[in-house]
């Protein structure tokens, strides 16, 4: 089982950028489809983006398409989420998640088996 640790969260003004990282250990990272989810105050955890095991396929929620980019470096066992043009509604705790041999079309949390502890992103207007 892979263990996941997120970093890179923080506070930024609207229009700004942040890059989140998620470091994996304890498993064969290249066999895991990876995803990013977020939970805003008072809301359920929601899908943000996913990336295939090789990194060639990506999938985004419409709310972040064109602003966020998911990528991975299998040599470093790390997945990234580059967030540009941030909006106050992007404020949430962001989680990375993984599932061995999963599909990039996995958009519900219950399909992912491994989770990080989350990192807070706050966007002020």
GROMACS .gro file of C-alpha atoms in nm:
model
  125
    1UNK     CA    1   0.000   0.000   0.000
    2UNK     CA    2   0.131   0.339  -0.093
    3UNK     CA    3   0.145   0.619   0.164
    4UNK     CA    4   0.073   0.972   0.041
    5UNK     CA    5   0.183   1.309   0.183
    6UNK     CA    6   0.064   1.639   0.036
    7UNK     CA    7   0.244   1.972   0.056
    8UNK     CA    8   0.233   2.315  -0.104
    9UNK     CA    9  -0.092   2.452   0.029
   10UNK     CA   10  -0.124   2.806   0.158
   11UNK     CA   11  -0.303   3.135   0.126
   12UNK     CA   12  -0.315   3.334  -0.196
   13UNK     CA   13  -0.515   3.617  -0.345
   14UNK     CA   14  -0.763   3.559  -0.624
   15UNK     CA   15  -0.587   3.528  -0.957
   16UNK     CA   16  -0.277   3.381  -0.797
   17UNK     CA   17  -0.116   3.040  -0.833
   18UNK     CA   18  -0.010   2.750  -0.614
   19UNK     CA   19   0.149   2.414  -0.687
   20UNK     CA   20   0.057   2.119  -0.472
   21UNK     CA   21   0.278   1.814  -0.445
   22UNK     CA   22   0.198   1.465  -0.325
   23UNK     CA   23   0.487   1.235  -0.240
   24UNK     CA   24   0.428   0.861  -0.240
   25UNK     CA   25   0.617   0.594  -0.054
   26UNK     CA   26   0.583   0.227   0.029
   27UNK     CA   27   0.441   0.106  -0.298
   28UNK     CA   28   0.501   0.087  -0.672
   29UNK     CA   29   0.394   0.438  -0.761
   30UNK     CA   30   0.388   0.376  -1.134
   31UNK     CA   31   0.106   0.123  -1.095
   32UNK     CA   32  -0.124   0.379  -0.933
   33UNK     CA   33  -0.373   0.604  -1.105
   34UNK     CA   34  -0.363   0.926  -0.905
   35UNK     CA   35  -0.625   1.186  -0.834
   36UNK     CA   36  -0.677   1.514  -0.654
   37UNK     CA   37  -0.992   1.585  -0.457
   38UNK     CA   38  -1.100   1.877  -0.242
   39UNK     CA   39  -1.340   1.944   0.040
   40UNK     CA   40  -1.474   2.292   0.095
   41UNK     CA   41  -1.631   2.390   0.429
   42UNK     CA   42  -1.976   2.237   0.460
   43UNK     CA   43  -1.946   2.039   0.138
   44UNK     CA   44  -1.868   1.683   0.038
   45UNK     CA   45  -1.532   1.580  -0.100
   46UNK     CA   46  -1.529   1.644  -0.474
   47UNK     CA   47  -1.317   1.533  -0.766
   48UNK     CA   48  -1.067   1.778  -0.913
   49UNK     CA   49  -0.838   1.589  -1.152
   50UNK     CA   50  -0.684   1.251  -1.227
   51UNK     CA   51  -0.385   1.117  -1.416
   52UNK     CA   52  -0.304   0.778  -1.561
   53UNK     CA   53  -0.020   0.556  -1.445
   54UNK     CA   54   0.210   0.671  -1.727
   55UNK     CA   55   0.096   1.033  -1.710
   56UNK     CA   56  -0.027   1.040  -2.069
   57UNK     CA   57  -0.397   1.067  -1.984
   58UNK     CA   58  -0.555   1.332  -1.764
   59UNK     CA   59  -0.911   1.416  -1.667
   60UNK     CA   60  -1.051   1.730  -1.503
   61UNK     CA   61  -1.366   1.850  -1.344
   62UNK     CA   62  -1.524   2.126  -1.550
   63UNK     CA   63  -1.481   2.373  -1.265
   64UNK     CA   64  -1.101   2.362  -1.294
   65UNK     CA   65  -1.049   2.281  -1.661
   66UNK     CA   66  -0.812   2.530  -1.822
   67UNK     CA   67  -0.687   2.657  -1.485
   68UNK     CA   68  -0.544   2.349  -1.312
   69UNK     CA   69  -0.291   2.100  -1.448
   70UNK     CA   70  -0.218   1.759  -1.301
   71UNK     CA   71   0.115   1.593  -1.371
   72UNK     CA   72   0.337   1.324  -1.226
   73UNK     CA   73   0.701   1.225  -1.209
   74UNK     CA   74   0.728   0.851  -1.159
   75UNK     CA   75   1.103   0.874  -1.103
   76UNK     CA   76   1.033   1.098  -0.801
   77UNK     CA   77   0.716   0.915  -0.690
   78UNK     CA   78   0.532   1.246  -0.693
   79UNK     CA   79   0.213   1.385  -0.840
   80UNK     CA   80   0.152   1.759  -0.878
   81UNK     CA   81  -0.140   1.993  -0.913
   82UNK     CA   82  -0.056   2.330  -1.067
   83UNK     CA   83  -0.336   2.573  -0.986
   84UNK     CA   84  -0.354   2.901  -1.176
   85UNK     CA   85  -0.613   3.179  -1.184
   86UNK     CA   86  -0.734   3.076  -0.842
   87UNK     CA   87  -1.078   3.185  -0.726
   88UNK     CA   88  -1.223   3.216  -0.376
   89UNK     CA   89  -1.444   2.916  -0.451
   90UNK     CA   90  -1.129   2.704  -0.486
   91UNK     CA   91  -1.079   2.739  -0.111
   92UNK     CA   92  -1.075   2.388   0.034
   93UNK     CA   93  -0.864   2.114   0.183
   94UNK     CA   94  -0.699   1.935  -0.108
   95UNK     CA   95  -0.629   1.563  -0.094
   96UNK     CA   96  -0.432   1.338  -0.322
   97UNK     CA   97  -0.553   0.984  -0.368
   98UNK     CA   98  -0.440   0.672  -0.547
   99UNK     CA   99  -0.576   0.344  -0.671
  100UNK     CA  100  -0.372   0.061  -0.820
  101UNK     CA  101  -0.454   0.000  -1.186
  102UNK     CA  102  -0.748   0.239  -1.172
  103UNK     CA  103  -0.906   0.445  -1.447
  104UNK     CA  104  -0.860   0.817  -1.496
  105UNK     CA  105  -1.241   0.828  -1.515
  106UNK     CA  106  -1.264   0.739  -1.147
  107UNK     CA  107  -1.424   1.056  -1.009
  108UNK     CA  108  -1.583   0.934  -0.688
  109UNK     CA  109  -1.384   0.914  -0.364
  110UNK     CA  110  -1.486   0.557  -0.281
  111UNK     CA  111  -1.298   0.425  -0.585
  112UNK     CA  112  -0.965   0.546  -0.447
  113UNK     CA  113  -0.801   0.330  -0.181
  114UNK     CA  114  -0.511   0.542  -0.061
  115UNK     CA  115  -0.535   0.898   0.070
  116UNK     CA  116  -0.310   1.169   0.200
  117UNK     CA  117  -0.388   1.382   0.503
  118UNK     CA  118  -0.479   1.692   0.303
  119UNK     CA  119  -0.338   2.040   0.262
  120UNK     CA  120  -0.532   2.366   0.306
  121UNK     CA  121  -0.569   2.610   0.017
  122UNK     CA  122  -0.725   2.947   0.094
  123UNK     CA  123  -0.801   3.200  -0.179
  124UNK     CA  124  -0.901   3.550  -0.072
  125UNK     CA  125  -1.088   3.799  -0.287
   0.00000   0.00000   0.00000
